[in-house]
Amino acid sequence: MAAMEEWAFPTRYDQDYLPDPSSPYWFPVRETMDPAERDAAVLVRLREVMEYAYSTSSFYKNKWDAVDLKPADITSWEAFEQVPVVTKAEMRQSQADHPPFGDYVCCDESEIHHIHGTSGTTGAPTAFALGRRDWEVIADNQARILWGMGVRPGDTVFVAALFSLYLGSWGAMTAAERLRCRVLPFGAGAQGMTARAVTWLARVKPAAFYATPSYALRLAEVAEKEKIDPREFGLKVMFFSGEPGASVPSVRKAIEDSFGATVIDCGTMAEMTPFMSASATKETPEGMLLWQDIVWHEVCDPETFRTVPYGSEGTPVYTHLERTSQPMIRLASNDLTRWVMEDNPCGRTYPKLPNGVYGRIDDMIHIRGENVYPTEVDNYLRQVADYGGEHQIIVRRTGSMDEMIVRAETTLPDGQREAFDRDTGSGLQSFLGVRVTFESVDANTLERAEHKSRRVVDEREHTKR
Ligand code: 8LE
């Protein structure tokens, strides 16, 4: 087996390393090696990470002792797939019992370099503790992934996401810094900031841009209002995480058409930072590759948490290979995806999520025996002429029947919407395969997301969470 570049645990990357400028790969061996050889190396690493977690955290020790599992037992993939998954509820409990970081912090607390957290406004927050050395390793890994996207030293990277508890923006920033880029940590979310972003983008003309997909579309609308064509920003690559969108065909196309840039999808979960370990590349721009030597990604049956065969749908389960602060070992995501293993145009030998991560299990709408992904509604509406750019999905129970109402904006004036309402309603209904009550509303009346979109309002009692 060819020696894998800087493959060690605990991990320490050479902070001065940069690839040969002509190389499409940061680490040519690790990225293009025989996947079976890579997997064999990962299995050894998983045992090491588990030994480390078992000996440094009561969380993992108790969890594994309860099922009589020892890290040394992990000598096969069958054995690894029986490691019980970690749920978000367990982490919340651990942090309630051992504030503020829970008993799954494996490093000395003096090592903690950054504290981030869940950005939701309801429920108990979860704190993320990131070690100083981990932060460097995260930067290195994500710089490597940015390299794969075609970002290069000296490029200006415009970060248009919240700089607060949210890890997305900080992760993009630290990666770009490690890559020797020029970072513009613009942020998002303050009053009037989107219009100012338009001005800055037009003036600075960055090469790369990071945000949530909803925010990019919002930015394009604001630019249009300011009479600026987003293509004038001259962006080369736009990379997105945080929600489905960059792999939803019509959303992706809307962003590409507005900005004239390559759209790249990436992102797992904040807990999993380096969260870009699932990411497309410049030459494999669609879907997301699973960079298996950075984080071990499995796609599993949501009941048994055994991996499903390539070609099948399941829920992602993630394991850190390099984190020493709060390593996640088989973290259950509750998301939905499908994975495949095929030849990738970029030459990387990683499995791929051809449709990205297309939804959360608990956001799927169950209506009269059918499942509807909210992203399908987005995908459909986005290619309808005269669509106003935003919509809402309301699910309610009328009598004994569930009803799905889609309320969508249109740019058509009131009085000229009859055909639009009829055709969009029936088109949506046959696309989704469920009955839909369709209503149009004036453009620019529904709320735009500054961060992640929340478009579903489920008014049914039994699904209230
Ligand atoms: C489809 C990954 C990050 C830092 O951008 C993020 O949003 O982390 P966070 O706040 O922990 O949220 C994670 C959840 O966002 C995932 O479980 C998934 O439901 C969604 N998500 C993140 N990136 C994507 C995504 N869904 N495609 C993505 N690229």
Short mmCIF file of N, CA and C in Angstrom, two decimals, residues 103-161:
data_model
loop_
_atom_site.label_atom_id
_atom_site.label_comp_id
_atom_site.label_asym_id
_atom_site.label_seq_id
_atom_site.Cartn_x
_atom_site.Cartn_y
_atom_site.Cartn_z
N ASP A 103 -20.10 14.83 29.20
CA ASP A 103 -18.98 13.95 29.55
C ASP A 103 -18.41 13.23 28.34
N TYR A 104 -18.62 13.83 27.18
CA TYR A 104 -17.97 13.26 25.98
C TYR A 104 -16.84 14.17 25.48
N VAL A 105 -16.44 15.12 26.32
CA VAL A 105 -15.22 15.88 25.99
C VAL A 105 -14.05 14.97 26.34
N CYS A 106 -13.19 14.73 25.39
CA CYS A 106 -12.12 13.75 25.62
C CYS A 106 -10.77 14.42 25.86
N CYS A 107 -10.68 15.72 25.63
CA CYS A 107 -9.38 16.37 25.83
C CYS A 107 -9.44 17.14 27.15
N ASP A 108 -8.31 17.62 27.60
CA ASP A 108 -8.27 18.46 28.78
C ASP A 108 -9.00 19.78 28.45
N GLU A 109 -9.80 20.26 29.40
CA GLU A 109 -10.59 21.46 29.08
C GLU A 109 -9.71 22.68 28.76
N SER A 110 -8.46 22.65 29.21
CA SER A 110 -7.56 23.76 28.88
C SER A 110 -7.21 23.79 27.38
N GLU A 111 -7.48 22.69 26.70
CA GLU A 111 -7.22 22.58 25.24
C GLU A 111 -8.31 23.30 24.43
N ILE A 112 -9.46 23.60 25.08
CA ILE A 112 -10.60 24.11 24.29
C ILE A 112 -10.30 25.51 23.77
N HIS A 113 -10.52 25.66 22.49
CA HIS A 113 -10.09 26.85 21.75
C HIS A 113 -11.28 27.68 21.28
N HIS A 114 -12.37 27.02 20.91
CA HIS A 114 -13.59 27.70 20.48
C HIS A 114 -14.78 26.99 21.10
N ILE A 115 -15.80 27.79 21.44
CA ILE A 115 -17.09 27.21 21.85
C ILE A 115 -18.13 27.68 20.84
N HIS A 116 -18.85 26.74 20.28
CA HIS A 116 -19.96 27.09 19.39
C HIS A 116 -21.19 26.37 19.91
N GLY A 117 -22.29 26.45 19.17
CA GLY A 117 -23.48 25.79 19.68
C GLY A 117 -24.56 25.70 18.64
N THR A 118 -25.61 24.97 18.98
CA THR A 118 -26.74 24.87 18.06
C THR A 118 -27.35 26.25 17.93
N SER A 119 -27.75 26.58 16.71
CA SER A 119 -28.23 27.94 16.46
C SER A 119 -29.74 28.04 16.53
N GLY A 120 -30.44 26.94 16.85
CA GLY A 120 -31.90 26.98 16.95
C GLY A 120 -32.34 27.92 18.06
N THR A 121 -33.52 28.49 17.90
CA THR A 121 -33.99 29.47 18.89
C THR A 121 -34.88 28.81 19.94
N THR A 122 -35.27 27.56 19.71
CA THR A 122 -36.10 26.89 20.71
C THR A 122 -35.35 25.68 21.27
N GLY A 123 -35.78 25.24 22.44
CA GLY A 123 -35.19 24.04 23.04
C GLY A 123 -33.86 24.33 23.69
N ALA A 124 -33.36 23.33 24.42
CA ALA A 124 -32.08 23.51 25.11
C ALA A 124 -30.95 23.53 24.09
N PRO A 125 -30.04 24.47 24.22
CA PRO A 125 -28.92 24.52 23.26
C PRO A 125 -27.92 23.40 23.55
N THR A 126 -27.17 23.03 22.55
CA THR A 126 -26.05 22.11 22.73
C THR A 126 -24.77 22.89 22.47
N ALA A 127 -23.79 22.70 23.34
CA ALA A 127 -22.52 23.41 23.18
C ALA A 127 -21.51 22.51 22.47
N PHE A 128 -20.74 23.09 21.58
CA PHE A 128 -19.68 22.35 20.91
C PHE A 128 -18.34 22.89 21.40
N ALA A 129 -17.50 22.00 21.90
CA ALA A 129 -16.17 22.39 22.36
C ALA A 129 -15.16 21.90 21.33
N LEU A 130 -14.37 22.82 20.81
CA LEU A 130 -13.40 22.44 19.79
C LEU A 130 -12.00 22.71 20.32
N GLY A 131 -11.18 21.68 20.33
CA GLY A 131 -9.82 21.80 20.83
C GLY A 131 -8.94 22.64 19.91
N ARG A 132 -7.89 23.19 20.49
CA ARG A 132 -6.96 24.05 19.75
C ARG A 132 -6.31 23.27 18.60
N ARG A 133 -5.85 22.09 18.91
CA ARG A 133 -5.20 21.29 17.88
C ARG A 133 -6.24 20.80 16.86
N ASP A 134 -7.42 20.47 17.34
CA ASP A 134 -8.49 20.07 16.41
C ASP A 134 -8.81 21.19 15.43
N TRP A 135 -8.78 22.40 15.94
CA TRP A 135 -9.13 23.55 15.07
C TRP A 135 -8.16 23.63 13.89
N GLU A 136 -6.89 23.39 14.19
CA GLU A 136 -5.87 23.38 13.12
C GLU A 136 -6.11 22.24 12.13
N VAL A 137 -6.46 21.08 12.69
CA VAL A 137 -6.69 19.91 11.84
C VAL A 137 -7.94 20.14 10.97
N ILE A 138 -8.95 20.76 11.57
CA ILE A 138 -10.18 21.09 10.83
C ILE A 138 -9.85 22.02 9.68
N ALA A 139 -9.05 23.05 9.99
CA ALA A 139 -8.67 24.02 8.95
C ALA A 139 -7.94 23.32 7.82
N ASP A 140 -7.04 22.42 8.18
CA ASP A 140 -6.27 21.70 7.18
C ASP A 140 -7.18 20.85 6.28
N ASN A 141 -8.05 20.09 6.92
CA ASN A 141 -8.96 19.23 6.16
C ASN A 141 -9.85 20.04 5.23
N GLN A 142 -10.37 21.13 5.74
CA GLN A 142 -11.32 21.89 4.92
C GLN A 142 -10.58 22.71 3.86
N ALA A 143 -9.34 23.09 4.12
CA ALA A 143 -8.52 23.73 3.08
C ALA A 143 -8.33 22.74 1.92
N ARG A 144 -8.11 21.50 2.31
CA ARG A 144 -7.93 20.43 1.33
C ARG A 144 -9.18 20.28 0.46
N ILE A 145 -10.34 20.39 1.10
CA ILE A 145 -11.60 20.24 0.36
C ILE A 145 -11.84 21.48 -0.53
N LEU A 146 -11.51 22.66 0.00
CA LEU A 146 -11.63 23.87 -0.83
C LEU A 146 -10.73 23.76 -2.06
N TRP A 147 -9.53 23.20 -1.86
CA TRP A 147 -8.62 22.98 -2.99
C TRP A 147 -9.33 22.12 -4.05
N GLY A 148 -10.00 21.09 -3.60
CA GLY A 148 -10.75 20.20 -4.51
C GLY A 148 -11.87 20.93 -5.24
N MET A 149 -12.40 21.99 -4.61
CA MET A 149 -13.46 22.78 -5.26
C MET A 149 -12.86 23.74 -6.30
N GLY A 150 -11.55 23.89 -6.29
CA GLY A 150 -10.90 24.80 -7.23
C GLY A 150 -10.53 26.14 -6.62
N VAL A 151 -10.66 26.28 -5.30
CA VAL A 151 -10.24 27.53 -4.65
C VAL A 151 -8.72 27.46 -4.48
N ARG A 152 -8.03 28.57 -4.68
CA ARG A 152 -6.56 28.57 -4.65
C ARG A 152 -6.02 29.68 -3.75
N PRO A 153 -4.78 29.54 -3.29
CA PRO A 153 -4.17 30.60 -2.47
C PRO A 153 -4.29 31.95 -3.20
N GLY A 154 -4.57 32.98 -2.45
CA GLY A 154 -4.71 34.31 -3.04
C GLY A 154 -6.13 34.65 -3.46
N ASP A 155 -6.98 33.63 -3.60
CA ASP A 155 -8.39 33.91 -3.93
C ASP A 155 -9.06 34.62 -2.75
N THR A 156 -9.98 35.51 -3.06
CA THR A 156 -10.77 36.11 -1.98
C THR A 156 -12.02 35.25 -1.75
N VAL A 157 -12.23 34.91 -0.48
CA VAL A 157 -13.39 34.07 -0.12
C VAL A 157 -14.34 34.92 0.73
N PHE A 158 -15.54 35.09 0.22
CA PHE A 158 -16.56 35.92 0.87
C PHE A 158 -17.47 35.02 1.69
N VAL A 159 -17.47 35.19 3.00
CA VAL A 159 -18.28 34.34 3.87
C VAL A 159 -19.53 35.10 4.28
N ALA A 160 -20.68 34.67 3.74
CA ALA A 160 -21.93 35.40 3.98
C ALA A 160 -22.88 34.55 4.82
N ALA A 161 -22.41 34.13 5.97
CA ALA A 161 -23.26 33.36 6.89
C ALA A 161 -23.02 33.94 8.29
#
